[in-house]
XYZ file of C-alpha atoms in Angstrom:
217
model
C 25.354 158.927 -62.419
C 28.003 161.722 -62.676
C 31.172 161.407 -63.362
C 34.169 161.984 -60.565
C 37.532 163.150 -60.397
C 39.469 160.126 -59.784
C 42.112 160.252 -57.224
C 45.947 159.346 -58.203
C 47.310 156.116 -57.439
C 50.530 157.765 -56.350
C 51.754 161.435 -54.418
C 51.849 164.505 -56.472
C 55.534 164.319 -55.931
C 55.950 160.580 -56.930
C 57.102 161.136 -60.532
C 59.758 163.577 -59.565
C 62.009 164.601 -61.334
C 60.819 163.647 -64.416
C 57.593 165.251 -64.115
C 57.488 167.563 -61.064
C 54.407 168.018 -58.120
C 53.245 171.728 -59.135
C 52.498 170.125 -63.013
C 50.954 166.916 -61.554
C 48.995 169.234 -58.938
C 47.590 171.472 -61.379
C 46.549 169.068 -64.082
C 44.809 166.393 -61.868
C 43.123 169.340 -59.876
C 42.585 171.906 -62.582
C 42.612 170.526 -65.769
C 41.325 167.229 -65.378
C 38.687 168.462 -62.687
C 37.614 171.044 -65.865
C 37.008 168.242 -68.079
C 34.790 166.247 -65.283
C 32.734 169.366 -64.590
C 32.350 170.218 -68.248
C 31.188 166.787 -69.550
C 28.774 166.079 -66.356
C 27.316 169.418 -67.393
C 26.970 168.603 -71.118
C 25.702 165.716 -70.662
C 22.914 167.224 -67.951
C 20.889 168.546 -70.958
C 21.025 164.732 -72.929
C 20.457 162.780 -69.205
C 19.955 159.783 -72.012
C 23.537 159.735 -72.879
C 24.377 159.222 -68.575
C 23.421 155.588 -69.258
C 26.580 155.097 -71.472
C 29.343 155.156 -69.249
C 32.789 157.013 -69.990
C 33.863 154.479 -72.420
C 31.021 153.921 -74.667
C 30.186 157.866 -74.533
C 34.191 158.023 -76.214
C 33.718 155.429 -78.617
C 30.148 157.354 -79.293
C 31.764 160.667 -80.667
C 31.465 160.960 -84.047
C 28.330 159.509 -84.249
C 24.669 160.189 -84.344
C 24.770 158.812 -81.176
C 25.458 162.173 -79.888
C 23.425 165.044 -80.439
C 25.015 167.725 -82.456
C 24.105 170.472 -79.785
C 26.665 168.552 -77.282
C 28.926 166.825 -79.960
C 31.913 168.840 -79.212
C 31.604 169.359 -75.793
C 31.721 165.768 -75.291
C 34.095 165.126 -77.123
C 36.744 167.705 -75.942
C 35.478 167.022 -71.890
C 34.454 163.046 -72.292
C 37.456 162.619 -73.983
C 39.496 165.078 -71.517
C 38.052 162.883 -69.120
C 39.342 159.650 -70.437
C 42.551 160.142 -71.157
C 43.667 161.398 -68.498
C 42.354 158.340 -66.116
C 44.502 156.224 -68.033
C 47.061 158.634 -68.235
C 47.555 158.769 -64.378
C 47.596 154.676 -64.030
C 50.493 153.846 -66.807
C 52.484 156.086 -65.024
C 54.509 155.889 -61.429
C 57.517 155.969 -59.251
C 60.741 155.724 -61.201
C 61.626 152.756 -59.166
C 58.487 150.838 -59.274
C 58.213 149.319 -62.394
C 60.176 146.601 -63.870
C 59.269 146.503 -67.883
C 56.797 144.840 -69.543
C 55.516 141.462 -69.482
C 57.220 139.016 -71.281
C 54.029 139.127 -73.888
C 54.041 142.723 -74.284
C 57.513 142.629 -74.441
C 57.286 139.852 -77.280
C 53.894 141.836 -79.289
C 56.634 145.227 -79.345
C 59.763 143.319 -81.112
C 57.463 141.846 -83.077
C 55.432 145.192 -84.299
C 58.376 147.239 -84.055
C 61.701 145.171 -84.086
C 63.043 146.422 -80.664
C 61.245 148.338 -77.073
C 63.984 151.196 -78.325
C 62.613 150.843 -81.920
C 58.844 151.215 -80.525
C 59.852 153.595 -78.183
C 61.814 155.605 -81.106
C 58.608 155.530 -82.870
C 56.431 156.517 -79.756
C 58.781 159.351 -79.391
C 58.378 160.439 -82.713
C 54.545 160.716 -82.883
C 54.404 162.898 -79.700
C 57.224 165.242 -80.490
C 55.527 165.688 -84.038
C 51.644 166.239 -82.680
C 51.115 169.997 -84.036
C 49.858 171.730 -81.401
C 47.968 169.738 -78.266
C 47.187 166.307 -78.103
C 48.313 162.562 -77.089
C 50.594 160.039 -78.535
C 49.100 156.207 -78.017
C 50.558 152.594 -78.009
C 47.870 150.408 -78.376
C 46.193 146.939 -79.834
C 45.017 147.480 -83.512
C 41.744 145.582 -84.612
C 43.786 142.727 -86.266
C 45.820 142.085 -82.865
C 49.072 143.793 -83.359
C 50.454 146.918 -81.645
C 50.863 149.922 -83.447
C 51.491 153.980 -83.122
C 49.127 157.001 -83.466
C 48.497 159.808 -82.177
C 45.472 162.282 -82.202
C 44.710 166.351 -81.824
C 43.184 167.845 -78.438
C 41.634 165.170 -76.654
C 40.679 162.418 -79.232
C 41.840 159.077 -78.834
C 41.925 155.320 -80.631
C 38.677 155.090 -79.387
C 36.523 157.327 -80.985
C 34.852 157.321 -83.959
C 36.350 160.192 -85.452
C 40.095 158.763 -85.092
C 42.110 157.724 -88.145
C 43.724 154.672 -86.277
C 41.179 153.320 -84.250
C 42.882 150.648 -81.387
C 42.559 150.056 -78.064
C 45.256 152.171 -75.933
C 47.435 150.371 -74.231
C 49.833 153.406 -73.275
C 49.201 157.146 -74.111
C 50.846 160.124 -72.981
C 49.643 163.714 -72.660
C 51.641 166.320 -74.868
C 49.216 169.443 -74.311
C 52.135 172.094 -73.186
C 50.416 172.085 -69.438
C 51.115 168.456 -68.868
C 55.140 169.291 -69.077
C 55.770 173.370 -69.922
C 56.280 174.704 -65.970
C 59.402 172.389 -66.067
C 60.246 172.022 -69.324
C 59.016 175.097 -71.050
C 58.935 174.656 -74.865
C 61.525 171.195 -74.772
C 58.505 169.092 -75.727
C 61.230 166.573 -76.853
C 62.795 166.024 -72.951
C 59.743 165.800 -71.684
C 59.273 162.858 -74.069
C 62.133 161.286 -72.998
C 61.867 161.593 -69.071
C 58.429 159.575 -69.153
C 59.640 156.920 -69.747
C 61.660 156.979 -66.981
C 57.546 157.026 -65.208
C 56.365 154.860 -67.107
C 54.149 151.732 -65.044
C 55.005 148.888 -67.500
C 53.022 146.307 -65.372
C 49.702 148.997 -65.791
C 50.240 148.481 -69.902
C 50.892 144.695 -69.809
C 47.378 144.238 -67.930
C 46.343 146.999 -70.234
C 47.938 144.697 -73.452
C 46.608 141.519 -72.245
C 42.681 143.056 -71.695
C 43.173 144.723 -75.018
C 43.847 141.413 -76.518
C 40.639 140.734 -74.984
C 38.597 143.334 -76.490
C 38.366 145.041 -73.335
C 39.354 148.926 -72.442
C 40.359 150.297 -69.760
C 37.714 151.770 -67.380
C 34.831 149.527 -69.046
């Protein structure tokens, strides 16, 4: 079974102004399409590796699992792929969300001290990603939340990550995701998502990770 572009939960324009329509166009249509169309065609010459699914093909990279001859396009495209359906779900109207849960809010001030201390942290780990790639909040394998971030499109899940977890938010700091609007200020662009943030899409993403279970398995 191929994989498909999913469609947004939301307008191009719903995130405005914090992350403007022609960005959001472009990346769901372009970018993200790219990845779609390049893993579904990597993994057309391994048809064994179809039987997966998106999330155990992510947690799969790094391992012999996958053949060499499509190691890295899988894990630039399937993770490409990923990310960036979970990117578009934690994220929505600037009005729609009203903070986490009560238990996510409880597993961050415990982790962190405070949601500014976490965020403070969060902040941190994207502004100081050299280069492309994603900043993640997620559930570490002992339970608690904790920080990372990863280079071009790795995440938690993978084998080849240094802080394996299960993401419970991530954001996208590859200079298309923000640089028509914000050109080189990767730091503002940091600090308007959260203004996008969907806090109820990580507290159901907290409370399945506390589960064991990841989004789109």
């Amino acid at each position: 079974m191929a994989f498909k572009l999913p469609d947004l939960p939301y307008a191009y324009a719903a995130l405005e102004p914090h992350v403007d329509a022609t960005t959001m166009n472009i990346h769901h249509t372009k970018h993200h399409n790219a990845y779609v169309t390049n893993v579904n065609a990597a993994l057309d010459k391994f048809p064994e590796l179809k039987g997966l699914g998106l999330v155990d093909l992510n947690k799969a990279v790094g391992t012999a699992a996958v053949p060499a001859d499509v190691a890295t396009a899988v894990r630039n495209n399937g993770g490409g792929h990923w990310n960036h359906s979970f990117f578009w779900t934690v994220m929505g109207a600037p009005t729609d969300s009203n903070g986490p849960s009560g238990e996510l809010k409880a597993a961050i001030e415990g982790a962190f001290g405070s949601l500014d201390e976490m965020k403070a942290k969060f902040n941190a780990a994207a502004a100081g990603r050299f280069g492309s790639g994603w900043a993640w909040l997620g559930v570490k394998p002992d339970g608690s939340l904790g920080i990372t971030s990863t280079p071009n499109q790795d995440n938690p899940l993978m084998a080849v990550a240094d802080d394996k977890m299960i993401p419970v938010l991530g954001l996208d700091v590859w200079e298309h995701a923000y640089y028509l609007k914000y050109q080189n200020r990767r730091p503002e662009y940091i600090a308007a998502w959260w203004n996008v943030v969907n806090w109820e899409a990580a507290s159901e993403n907290f409370a399945a990770a506390k589960a064991g279970k990841v989004f789109g398995a």
